[in-house]
Structure formats: C-alpha cells, structure tokens
XYZ file of C-alpha atoms in Angstrom:
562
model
C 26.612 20.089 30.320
C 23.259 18.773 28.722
C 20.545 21.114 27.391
C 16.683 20.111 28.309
C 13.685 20.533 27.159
C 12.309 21.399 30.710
C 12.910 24.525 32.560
C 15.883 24.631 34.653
C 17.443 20.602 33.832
C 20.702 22.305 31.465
C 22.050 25.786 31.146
C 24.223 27.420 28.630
C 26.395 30.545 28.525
C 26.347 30.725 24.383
C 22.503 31.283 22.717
C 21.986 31.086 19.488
C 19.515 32.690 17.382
C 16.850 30.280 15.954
C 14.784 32.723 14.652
C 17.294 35.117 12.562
C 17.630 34.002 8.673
C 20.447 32.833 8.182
C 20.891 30.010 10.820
C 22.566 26.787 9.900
C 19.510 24.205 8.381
C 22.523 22.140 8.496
C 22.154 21.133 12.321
C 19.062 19.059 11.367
C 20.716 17.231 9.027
C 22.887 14.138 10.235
C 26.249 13.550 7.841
C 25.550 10.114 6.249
C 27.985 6.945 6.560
C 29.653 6.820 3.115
C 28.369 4.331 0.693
C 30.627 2.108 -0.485
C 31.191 0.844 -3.797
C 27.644 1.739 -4.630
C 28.696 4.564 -6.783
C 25.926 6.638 -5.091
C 28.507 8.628 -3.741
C 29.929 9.736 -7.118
C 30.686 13.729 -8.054
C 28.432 13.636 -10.210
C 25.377 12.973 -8.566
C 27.046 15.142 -5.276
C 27.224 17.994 -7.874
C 23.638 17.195 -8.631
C 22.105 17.262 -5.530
C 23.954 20.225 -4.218
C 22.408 21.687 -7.135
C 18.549 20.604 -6.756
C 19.106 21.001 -2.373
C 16.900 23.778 -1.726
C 16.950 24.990 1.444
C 14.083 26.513 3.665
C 15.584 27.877 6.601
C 17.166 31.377 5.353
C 20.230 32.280 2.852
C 22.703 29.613 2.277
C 25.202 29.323 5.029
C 28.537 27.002 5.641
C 27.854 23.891 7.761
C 30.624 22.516 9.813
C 30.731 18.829 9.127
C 29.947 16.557 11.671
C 26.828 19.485 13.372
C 23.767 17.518 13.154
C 20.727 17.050 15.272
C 18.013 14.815 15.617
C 14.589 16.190 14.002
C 12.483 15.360 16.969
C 8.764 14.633 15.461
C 5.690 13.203 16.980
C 7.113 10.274 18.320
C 4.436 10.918 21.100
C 1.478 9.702 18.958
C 3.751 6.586 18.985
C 4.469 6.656 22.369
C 0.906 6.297 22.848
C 0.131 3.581 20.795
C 2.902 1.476 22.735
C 1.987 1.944 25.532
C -1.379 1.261 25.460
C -1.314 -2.026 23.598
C 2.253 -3.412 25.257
C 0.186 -5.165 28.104
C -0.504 -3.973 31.321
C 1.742 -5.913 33.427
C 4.746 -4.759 32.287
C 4.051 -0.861 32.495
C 2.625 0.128 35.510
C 5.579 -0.339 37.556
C 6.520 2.099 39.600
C 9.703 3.609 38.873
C 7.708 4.083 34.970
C 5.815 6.634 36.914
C 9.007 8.187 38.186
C 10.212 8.330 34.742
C 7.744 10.489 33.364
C 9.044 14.362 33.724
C 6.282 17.419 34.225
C 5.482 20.641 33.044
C 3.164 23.534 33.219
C 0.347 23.486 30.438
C 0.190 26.699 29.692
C 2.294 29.845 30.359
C 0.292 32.417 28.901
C -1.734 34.937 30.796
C -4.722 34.529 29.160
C -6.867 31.721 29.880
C -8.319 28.690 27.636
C -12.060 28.565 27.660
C -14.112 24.987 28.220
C -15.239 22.666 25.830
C -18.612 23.181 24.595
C -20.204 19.576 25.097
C -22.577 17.912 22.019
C -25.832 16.651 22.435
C -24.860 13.291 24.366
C -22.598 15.490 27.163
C -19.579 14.352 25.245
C -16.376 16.467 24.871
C -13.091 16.595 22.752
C -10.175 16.067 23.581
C -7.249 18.192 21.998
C -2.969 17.375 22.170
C -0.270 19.571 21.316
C 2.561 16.888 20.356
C 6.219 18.655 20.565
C 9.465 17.488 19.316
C 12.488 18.494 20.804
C 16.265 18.754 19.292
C 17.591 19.233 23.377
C 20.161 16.528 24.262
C 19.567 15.126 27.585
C 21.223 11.868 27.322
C 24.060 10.486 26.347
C 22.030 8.231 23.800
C 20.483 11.553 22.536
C 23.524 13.045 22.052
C 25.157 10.193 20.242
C 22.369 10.668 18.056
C 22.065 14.065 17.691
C 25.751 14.694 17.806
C 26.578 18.707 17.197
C 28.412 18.625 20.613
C 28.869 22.536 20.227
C 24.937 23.063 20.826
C 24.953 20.901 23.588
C 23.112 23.142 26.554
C 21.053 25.380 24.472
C 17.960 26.268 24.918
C 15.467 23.736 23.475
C 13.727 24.132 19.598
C 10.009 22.717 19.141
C 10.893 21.874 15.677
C 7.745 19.767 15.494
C 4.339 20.984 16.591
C 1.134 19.036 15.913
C -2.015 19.522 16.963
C -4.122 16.015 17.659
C -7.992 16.501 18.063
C -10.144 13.105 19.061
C -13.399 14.293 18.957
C -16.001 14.352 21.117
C -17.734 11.417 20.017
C -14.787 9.654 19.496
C -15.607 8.821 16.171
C -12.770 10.326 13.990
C -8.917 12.245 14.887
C -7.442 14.697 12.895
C -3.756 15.755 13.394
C -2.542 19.273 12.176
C 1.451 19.700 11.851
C 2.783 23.548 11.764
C 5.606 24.495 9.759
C 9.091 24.609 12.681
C 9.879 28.334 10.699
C 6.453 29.222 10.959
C 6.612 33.159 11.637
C 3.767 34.431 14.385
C 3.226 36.332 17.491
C 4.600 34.394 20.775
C 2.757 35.678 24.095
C 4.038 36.620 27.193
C 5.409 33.866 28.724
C 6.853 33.543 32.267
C 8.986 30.506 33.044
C 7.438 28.595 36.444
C 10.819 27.939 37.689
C 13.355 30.846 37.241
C 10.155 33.154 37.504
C 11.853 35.411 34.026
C 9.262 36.802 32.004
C 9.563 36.776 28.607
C 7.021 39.776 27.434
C 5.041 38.851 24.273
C 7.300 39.399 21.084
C 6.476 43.072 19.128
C 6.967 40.944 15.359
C 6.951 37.853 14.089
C 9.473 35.039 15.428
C 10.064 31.503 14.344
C 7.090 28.814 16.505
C 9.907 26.746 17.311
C 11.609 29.320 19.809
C 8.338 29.316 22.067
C 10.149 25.913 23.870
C 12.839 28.146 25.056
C 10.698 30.746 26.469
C 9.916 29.063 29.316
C 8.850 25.338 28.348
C 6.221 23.929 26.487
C 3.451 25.507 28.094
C 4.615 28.326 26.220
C 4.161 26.615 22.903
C 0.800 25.966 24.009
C 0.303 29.808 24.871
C 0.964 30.339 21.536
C -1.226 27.939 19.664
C -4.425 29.241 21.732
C -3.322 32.561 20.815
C -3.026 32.042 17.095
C -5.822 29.195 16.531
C -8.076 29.496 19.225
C -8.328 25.795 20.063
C -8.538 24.689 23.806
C -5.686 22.619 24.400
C -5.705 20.010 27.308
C -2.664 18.296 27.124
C 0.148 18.565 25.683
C 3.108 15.561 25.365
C 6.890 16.238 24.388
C 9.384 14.185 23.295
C 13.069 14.444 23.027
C 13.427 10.734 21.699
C 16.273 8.323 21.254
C 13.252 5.660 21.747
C 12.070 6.120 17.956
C 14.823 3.638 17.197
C 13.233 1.099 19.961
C 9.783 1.438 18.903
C 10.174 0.656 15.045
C 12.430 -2.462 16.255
C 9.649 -3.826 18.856
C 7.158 -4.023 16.064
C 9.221 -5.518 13.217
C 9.583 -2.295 10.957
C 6.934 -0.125 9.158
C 6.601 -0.146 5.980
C 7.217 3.058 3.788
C 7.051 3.896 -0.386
C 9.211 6.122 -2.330
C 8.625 6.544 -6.173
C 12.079 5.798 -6.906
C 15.392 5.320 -5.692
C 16.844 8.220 -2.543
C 19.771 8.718 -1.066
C 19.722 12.104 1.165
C 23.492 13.099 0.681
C 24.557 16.226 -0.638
C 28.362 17.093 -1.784
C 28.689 19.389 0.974
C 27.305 16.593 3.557
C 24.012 17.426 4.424
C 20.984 14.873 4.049
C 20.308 11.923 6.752
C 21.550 9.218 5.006
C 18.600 7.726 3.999
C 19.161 5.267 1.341
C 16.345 3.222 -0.322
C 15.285 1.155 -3.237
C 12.064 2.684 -5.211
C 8.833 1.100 -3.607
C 7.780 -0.233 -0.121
C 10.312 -0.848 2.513
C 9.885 -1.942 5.638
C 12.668 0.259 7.749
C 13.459 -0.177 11.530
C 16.528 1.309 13.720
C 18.665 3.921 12.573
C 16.863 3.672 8.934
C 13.561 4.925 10.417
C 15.376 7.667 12.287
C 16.566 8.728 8.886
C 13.089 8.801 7.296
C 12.016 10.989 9.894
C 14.467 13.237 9.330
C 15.174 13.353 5.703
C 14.452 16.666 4.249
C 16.432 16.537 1.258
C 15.315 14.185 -0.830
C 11.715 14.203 -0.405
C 9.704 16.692 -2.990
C 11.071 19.859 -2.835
C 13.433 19.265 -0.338
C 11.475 21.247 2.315
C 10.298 21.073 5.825
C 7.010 20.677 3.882
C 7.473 17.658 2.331
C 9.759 16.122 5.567
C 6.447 16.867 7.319
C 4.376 14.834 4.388
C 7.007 12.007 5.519
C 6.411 11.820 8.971
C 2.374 11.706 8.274
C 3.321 8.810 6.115
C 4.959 7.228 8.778
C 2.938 7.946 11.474
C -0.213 6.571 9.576
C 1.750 3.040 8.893
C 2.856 2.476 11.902
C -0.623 2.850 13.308
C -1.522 0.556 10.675
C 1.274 -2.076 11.573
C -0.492 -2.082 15.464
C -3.837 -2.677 14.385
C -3.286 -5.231 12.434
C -2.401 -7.607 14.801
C 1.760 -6.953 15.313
C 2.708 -8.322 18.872
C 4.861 -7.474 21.218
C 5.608 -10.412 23.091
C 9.583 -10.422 24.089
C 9.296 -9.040 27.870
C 12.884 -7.742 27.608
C 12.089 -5.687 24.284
C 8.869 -4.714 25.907
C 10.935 -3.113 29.393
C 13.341 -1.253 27.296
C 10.727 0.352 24.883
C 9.042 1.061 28.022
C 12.103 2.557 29.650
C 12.583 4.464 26.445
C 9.425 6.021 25.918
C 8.711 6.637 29.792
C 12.805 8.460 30.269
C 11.823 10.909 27.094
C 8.396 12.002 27.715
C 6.979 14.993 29.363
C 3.480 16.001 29.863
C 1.267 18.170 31.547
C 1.482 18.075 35.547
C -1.387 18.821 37.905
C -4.470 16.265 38.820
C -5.450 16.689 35.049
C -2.473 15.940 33.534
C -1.068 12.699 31.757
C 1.873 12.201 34.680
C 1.355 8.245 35.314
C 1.349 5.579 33.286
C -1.970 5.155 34.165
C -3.674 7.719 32.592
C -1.221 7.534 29.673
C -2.683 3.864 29.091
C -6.056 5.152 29.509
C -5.866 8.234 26.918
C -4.339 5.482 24.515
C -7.754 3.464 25.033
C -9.372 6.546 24.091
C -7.280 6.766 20.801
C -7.785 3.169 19.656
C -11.727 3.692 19.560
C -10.749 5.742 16.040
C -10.731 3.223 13.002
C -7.774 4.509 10.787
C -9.751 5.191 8.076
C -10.735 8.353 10.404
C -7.655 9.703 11.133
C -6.580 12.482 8.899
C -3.299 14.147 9.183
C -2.800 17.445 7.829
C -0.055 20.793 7.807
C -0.965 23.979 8.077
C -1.883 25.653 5.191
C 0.780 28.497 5.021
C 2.424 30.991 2.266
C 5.689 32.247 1.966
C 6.537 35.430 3.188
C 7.722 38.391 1.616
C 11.541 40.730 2.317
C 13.706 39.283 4.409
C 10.491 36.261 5.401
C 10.723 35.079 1.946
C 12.007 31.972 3.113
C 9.815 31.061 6.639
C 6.572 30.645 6.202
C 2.883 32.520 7.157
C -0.586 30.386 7.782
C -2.409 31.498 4.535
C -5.202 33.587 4.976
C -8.937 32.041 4.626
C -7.834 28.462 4.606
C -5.577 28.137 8.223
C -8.394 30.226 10.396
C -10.716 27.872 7.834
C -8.757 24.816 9.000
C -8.330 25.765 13.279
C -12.334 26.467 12.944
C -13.115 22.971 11.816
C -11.296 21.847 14.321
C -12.963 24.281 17.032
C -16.207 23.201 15.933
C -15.554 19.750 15.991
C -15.984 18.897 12.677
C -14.120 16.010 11.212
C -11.544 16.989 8.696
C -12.398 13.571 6.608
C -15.935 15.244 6.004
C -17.269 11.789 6.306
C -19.384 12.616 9.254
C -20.556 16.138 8.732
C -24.287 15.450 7.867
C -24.424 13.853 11.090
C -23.135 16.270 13.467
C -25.423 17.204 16.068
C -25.870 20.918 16.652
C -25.189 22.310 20.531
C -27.895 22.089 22.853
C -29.652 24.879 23.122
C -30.894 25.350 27.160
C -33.825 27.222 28.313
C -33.072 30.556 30.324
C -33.046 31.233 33.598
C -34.296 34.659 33.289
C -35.853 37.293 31.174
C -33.229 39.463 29.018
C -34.299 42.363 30.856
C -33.003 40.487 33.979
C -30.086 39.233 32.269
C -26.585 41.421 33.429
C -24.344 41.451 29.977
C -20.730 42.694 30.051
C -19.325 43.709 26.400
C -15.482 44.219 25.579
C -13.818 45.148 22.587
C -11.547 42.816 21.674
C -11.377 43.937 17.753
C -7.497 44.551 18.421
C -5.472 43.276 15.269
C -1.977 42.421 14.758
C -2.345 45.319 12.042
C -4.765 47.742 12.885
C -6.496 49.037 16.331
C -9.542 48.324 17.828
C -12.495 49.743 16.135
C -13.741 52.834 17.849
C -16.926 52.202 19.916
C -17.442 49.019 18.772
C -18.751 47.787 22.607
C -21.247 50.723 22.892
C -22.470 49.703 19.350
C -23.033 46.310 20.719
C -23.978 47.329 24.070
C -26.991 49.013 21.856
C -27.895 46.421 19.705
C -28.409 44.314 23.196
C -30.520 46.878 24.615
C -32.722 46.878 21.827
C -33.329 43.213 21.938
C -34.406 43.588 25.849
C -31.012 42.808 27.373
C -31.280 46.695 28.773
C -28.986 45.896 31.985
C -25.778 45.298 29.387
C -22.780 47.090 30.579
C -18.835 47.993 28.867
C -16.048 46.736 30.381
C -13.405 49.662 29.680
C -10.348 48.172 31.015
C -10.801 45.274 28.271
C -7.550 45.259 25.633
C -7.067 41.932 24.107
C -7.211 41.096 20.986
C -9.493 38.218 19.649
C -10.152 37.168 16.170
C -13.409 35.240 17.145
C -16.127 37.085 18.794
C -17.500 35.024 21.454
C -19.728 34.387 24.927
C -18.615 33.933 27.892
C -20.760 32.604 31.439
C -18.899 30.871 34.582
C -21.898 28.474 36.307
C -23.852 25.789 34.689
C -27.146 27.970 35.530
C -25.762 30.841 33.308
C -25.635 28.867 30.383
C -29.335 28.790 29.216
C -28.866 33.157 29.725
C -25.796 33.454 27.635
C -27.375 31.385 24.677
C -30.058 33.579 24.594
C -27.427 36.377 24.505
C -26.078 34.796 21.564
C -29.512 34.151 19.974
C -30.533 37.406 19.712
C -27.519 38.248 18.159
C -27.063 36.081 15.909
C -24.344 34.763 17.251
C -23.455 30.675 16.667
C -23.908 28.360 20.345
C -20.840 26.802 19.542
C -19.286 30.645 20.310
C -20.843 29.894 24.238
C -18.490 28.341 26.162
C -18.000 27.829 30.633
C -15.001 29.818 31.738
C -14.039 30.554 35.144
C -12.141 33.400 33.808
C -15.238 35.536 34.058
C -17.585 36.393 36.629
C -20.742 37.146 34.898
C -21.953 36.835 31.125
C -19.337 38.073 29.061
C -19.214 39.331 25.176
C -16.070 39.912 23.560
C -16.796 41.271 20.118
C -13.951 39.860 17.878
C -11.976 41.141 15.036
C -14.420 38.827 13.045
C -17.538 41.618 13.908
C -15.138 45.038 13.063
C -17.855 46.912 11.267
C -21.351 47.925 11.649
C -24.269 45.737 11.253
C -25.042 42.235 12.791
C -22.998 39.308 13.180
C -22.186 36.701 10.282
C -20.248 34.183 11.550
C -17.220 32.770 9.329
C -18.547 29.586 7.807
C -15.613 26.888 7.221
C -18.092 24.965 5.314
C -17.208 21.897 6.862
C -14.194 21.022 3.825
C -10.775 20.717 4.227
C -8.788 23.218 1.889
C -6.620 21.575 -0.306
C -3.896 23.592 1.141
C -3.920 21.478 3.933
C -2.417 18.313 2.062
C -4.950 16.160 3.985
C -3.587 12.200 4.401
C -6.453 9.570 5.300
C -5.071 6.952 7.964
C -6.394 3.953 5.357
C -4.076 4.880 2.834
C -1.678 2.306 2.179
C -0.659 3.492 -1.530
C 0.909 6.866 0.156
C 4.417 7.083 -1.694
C 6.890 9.703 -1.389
C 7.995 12.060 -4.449
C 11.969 12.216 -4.869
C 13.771 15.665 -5.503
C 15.479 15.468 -8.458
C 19.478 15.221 -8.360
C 18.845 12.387 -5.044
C 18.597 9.465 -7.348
C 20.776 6.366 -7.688
C-alpha cells in the first residue's frame, strides 16, 4: 500500500513520529552509488565527513541503509514555468485536466480576510508551494525508496510562500525551515471528518500535511504570518527529473569540489567538479536534496540550494531554451499534471487552463525582481536546541512586508502607492463599531479590559454607538478592521483614522457582519496605536537571493571534498 499526500488515497497501520527529536534525518538522505576508482570513497575522507556531518533534525540516531526519501521542494514554481511556456496545443488535453488531483484550501476554522486593493484596483496574489516525501507511484517510490515508510502519513518538508504582487511588478518567495517548531490549528480532515484540535505546544510545520491535507498547512501559515493565502500547489514529484532533461540542464556553482557521502551512508550522492555545472536527471534530483555537503550541512543551507536552483532554471526559460520534441513535451506534461495538487472549488487552479493562465501572470516579473528568501529563525533552547523558532523582530518584520505588499528587493518602495482612502458613508456618530479583544498570546492572556478601553477611546472620537463583543477569544498579533460590503469601507477607514490605525489594517471579510475591531497583541497596553513599522528592508536574516544573480555559488562543508 502507497501513502498520499491527499486525504484518504493510502492508509497505514504504523505512524511515526515526525515531530519527536530524535527521528531518523537519515530518511531524506538517498545512499549514493559507490564511486569507483575515484578514490572519493576512501576512509579517510568517510572518516572526515562523518566527522564535519552535522545534523539538524535531533540527537544522532542509527540509519538503516538503504531508508531514503526524496526531499520534495518547490518543484511547483517549476511546474509553472513549464507549463506555461510548453505551447498550448499540447496541454490542454483533456485527460491533463483529469490528472490534476484537488484539495481543500484551508482547514482551519478561522477565516482569511480579502486583499486590500492599491490605487489602480489591483490585488496580490499569494502561493503556498508544498513538497511532499508521500510515495504514490511506483516511480516515486523507486526514487524515494525506504519501502518501510511506504503508507505514512505525508511530511510538508518544503513550505514556501510565493507573493506576485499586486502590480505585478516584482515576486518574492519565502521558504520555512521543515523542523520549524509553531502552533498548528485545529484542523478537521474534509474526508474522514477527524478533527485534529489545535496542538497545546510547539510541533514540527511539516506534520500539518498529515493533519488533514494541505489546507491544513495553509491553516497554519495564516495563523502564524497573517498573510492571505489563495492558492496553494503541492507536489510529490518524480517529474523534477523530466523537467531539468526537457530544457537541457541548469546550470549550478559550487566553490569547490562535493561529494555528499558520509561513512555511515548518508548524503545524496551528489558529486561535482568546483564551478558551474550544468546538471539534469538524477544529478539535479541530488542537488535538491543534498544537505550534507552544502555550508553547514543543514536544512538551511539545502534550502540556499534549492533558491539557487530555482532562480537558474527560471533563468534557463527566459532566455530563450525551447521545448520543441512533442514526445518530451507529453511526458513532462504527464509528469507534472499526475503529481500536482491544488486548490479545488471555482477559484482554484484545477485545469490546465487556469494553471497556464497563473503562469502568464508569473512571467510579467523580470528576474531581476524575484527575490527568494528563508525565514529568519533561531535555534531553540532544552530539548528544541536542534529545530528551529522564526526569530523575533525580523520574521513578523519579514511576513509584514509581505502583507503590505512591499517588495522584498526594496527596489520599488519609493513608489508604492498608499491605499485609497474612501469617503464615508456616514457620520461616526452613525457609524455601529464592534470591538474584540484579541490580545491572546501564545504566552500570556488577554489584557484585561482592553475592548472597553478601546470601546472608549472610539466614543470619544464620536463613534458613540461602538459596542464589545464578549464571546470574542482569538488570539491575533495584528490589530486590525474589519467591514463585509463595499459601502462599509469608506466607514471603517474612518474607524481606523481616528485611531490611528494604518488603511492597509482595513480589509472586506464576509466573516463579519458589521464593522469589526480586533485589538491585537500588537496594541496590549494603554495609550494609542503605533503600528509596527517593517521599514520596508529585508533583514539580513532572511538570506535574500536576487533572481539576476548568476555568480550564486554554493559553500562546501568541510570533510566533503575530493
């Protein structure tokens, strides 16, 4: 029996636990073919390498030889880029359609407020791209091997966050850490109907996939970053293979000779000569996955990789690489089709169609706008020392930017419009307000009367008809405004004005039936609003990589020479 990474498509009797330290790193390593006569392979350098290996997924552990799986990374971003510049007649046949497998968007209970449009009615448009390990093919599992694991629940061991702005100007791409430790939400899976009640500590992002499906990774990145989210695409890809073949290779740098082998047979395999190769089939598999090896031989750096990649091969497609074989062009299409699955519903990506379209919408960004990032994080502490936490000031610093719409290149700041502002419909007197506390943290309680003290600061700027919802017990970190109709908008900004409260904070939801102000963990104390300012630059934390950069080369750990 196959594992999935949809709801209900594989089952398995034996679970193991992603999340506990101590689980075996080793499964995302493949065991490499043995050089031969190279000398690569020597004790020496095996010795070496065990030595430098540092692992990042808990306390050393035995592998069993021969348990590897397939890091599954963004290969959707790819996925994209094939599809919408393969040609037309070859993709919208039917049975592509069929192909294409559907999920939920969200599982969460709480709901993801609108867009808030710029000046020219514009809007962004924001992708959570998963990667799967779950084996759902025979090609997958030749690939992924670890035939003990086949069946178990699903890992999104790669989670990044694509934002095209509104303008459509400039894309930035945020990757989080697969042992990133958080809250998940309550979750309840669409098929089986289990509910899976929001976790009391902190568990690994990647075990959201099993908790129901993807939408529940989405859940959880609204929870923790606030972004709206309107798609999201995951891949469990044997494709990746298919895709580097159709367009000749993509070329990749390393500052000096790799081989990702240790003595006790971890690594991928990945074998290369110091400076720019261009690597296709199994070898670009390998890159993907190669963890040690690369820097510090962490997820970190493996991410780093993958941005590398990622950028090139966008790179490769714009500058003119064809693909004009029809039979390479079917089976990439096959491929890539077979291992994707979106968002259903009639605003989801489920046809070919709109897949093409959202591709056209992604080729208007020059790649000297793209910027790929990771999420700035910080180790934890006790028995977290080796997962990872989003580092306080520059993550919330990073997940505003991209809220806000503001291009993580900084190239186009001074020229960002500010929101609209729209005349009221009615007099603040005649304006019903409803205030919740929503100053809930993951550490501390809500703050005592915090919507009466609001409620009161309303009625002294005229909006006397402002009212407490009681029932209210969320937590939000951002304080924000609420209004369901079009001819509420103009009321709620002025709501906001007299506040002080940003108009980017005003957003349409139909999750509320009149103007509604949560007051966020952001406005705790006494006093009037100051809203966080992310000063429109990316923190250094975030290891920013510009799409235009062709000199990118990747750092070797020490002891993976040859």
């Amino acid at each position: 029996m196959t594992r999935s990474g949809t709801p209900g498509e594989g089952t398995r009797p034996r679970v193991r636990q992603a999340g506990q330290l101590g689980w075996d790193d080793g499964l995302y390593e493949e065991e490499p073919e043995q050089d031969k006569g190279s000398g690569a392979g020597s004790g020496e350098r095996r010795a070496a390498a065990a030595e430098a290996g540092h692992r990042r997924g808990g306390p050393k552990r035995r592998a069993k030889k021969g348990r590897h799986r397939v890091l599954r990374w963004s290969a959707s971003v790819l996925a994209l880029l094939i599809i919408g510049g393969a040609g037309a007649g070859y993709l919208y046949y039917e049975h592509l359609n069929s192909n294409i497998k559907k999920a939920d968007l969200t599982l969460g209970d709480k709901k993801m407020a609108g867009h808030k449009a710029n000046a020219a009615g514009q809007t962004p448009l924001n992708i959570l791209l998963l990667g799967s390990d779950a084996r759902d093919s025979k090609e997958n599992q030749k690939l992924g091997g670890a035939k003990d694991t086949f069946g178990a629940p699903p890992l999104a061991d790669v989670q990044m966050l694509l934002h095209l702005s509104a303008d459509r100007s400039n894309m930035s791409v945020i990757s989080m850490p697969r042992d990133t430790m958080l809250k998940i939400p309550k979750c309840t899976n669409p098929e089986t109907k289990r509910i899976y009640p929001a976790t009391t500590g902190l568990s690994m992002t990647n075990e959201t996939l099993g908790r129901g499906g993807p939408g529940c990774s989405v859940a959880t990145w609204y929870e923790l970053t606030g972004i709206t989210i309107d798609h999201f695409m995951m891949i469990d890809f044997s494709g990746v293979i298919s895709m580097a073949d159709a367009i000749g290779g993509v070329p990749v740098c390393v500052k000096g000779n790799v081989y990702s082998h240790t003595s006790t047979g971890k690594g991928s395999g990945l074998k290369l000569e110091e400076g720019t190769t261009k690597i296709k089939g199994k070898q670009a598999l390998q890159w993907l996955r190669t963890r040690y090896g690369f820097e510090d031989g962490t997820d970190l750096g493996r991410t780093h990789a993958q941005h590398m990649y990622m950028n090139s091969m966008v790179r490769e497609l714009r500058k003119g690489t064809k693909l004009t074989d029809p039979g390479k062009l079917m089976n990439l299409a096959e491929a890539a089709t077979d291992a994707l699955t979106v968002d259903k519903g009639e605003n989801g990506l489920g046809s070919v169609k709109k897949l093409a379209d959202l591709t056209d919408e992604l080729k208007k960004v020059p790649t000297k706008r793209i910027t790929m990032t990771t999420m700035p994080n910080v180790y934890g502490t006790g028995t977290l020392k080796e997962r990872v936490l989003p580092k306080p000031g520059d993550a919330e610093q990073l997940f505003q930017m991209v809220r806000d719409d503001v291009p993580l290149d900084g190239k186009a700041s001074k020229r960002k419009k500010k929101a609209a502002a729209k005349k009221p419909t009615a007099s603040p007197a005649e304006t019903p307000v409803t205030v919740r506390n929503g100053t809930r943290t993951e550490t501390e309680y809500a703050a005592k009367g915090r919507a009466t003290t609001v409620k009161e600061l309303l009625a002294g700027k005229g909006f006397t008809q402002a009212s407490i919802d009681s029932q209210y017990a969320e937590a939000d970190k951002r304080t924000g405004i609420l209004y369901p109709t079009v001819d509420m908008e103009g009321n709620a900004q002025a709501v906001a004005k007299a506040l002080g409260i940003p108009l980017s904070a005003v957003k349409k939801s139909t999750d509320v039936s009149g103007i509604t102000l949560t007051v966020g963990s952001d406005w705790r104390e006494d006093g009037g609003y100051h809203a966080p300012s992310a000063d429109e630059k990316t923190p250094d934390s975030a290891r920013a990589l510009n799409g235009d950069d062709d000199k990118a080369c990747m750092d070797i750990q020490p002891g993976f020479g040859w």
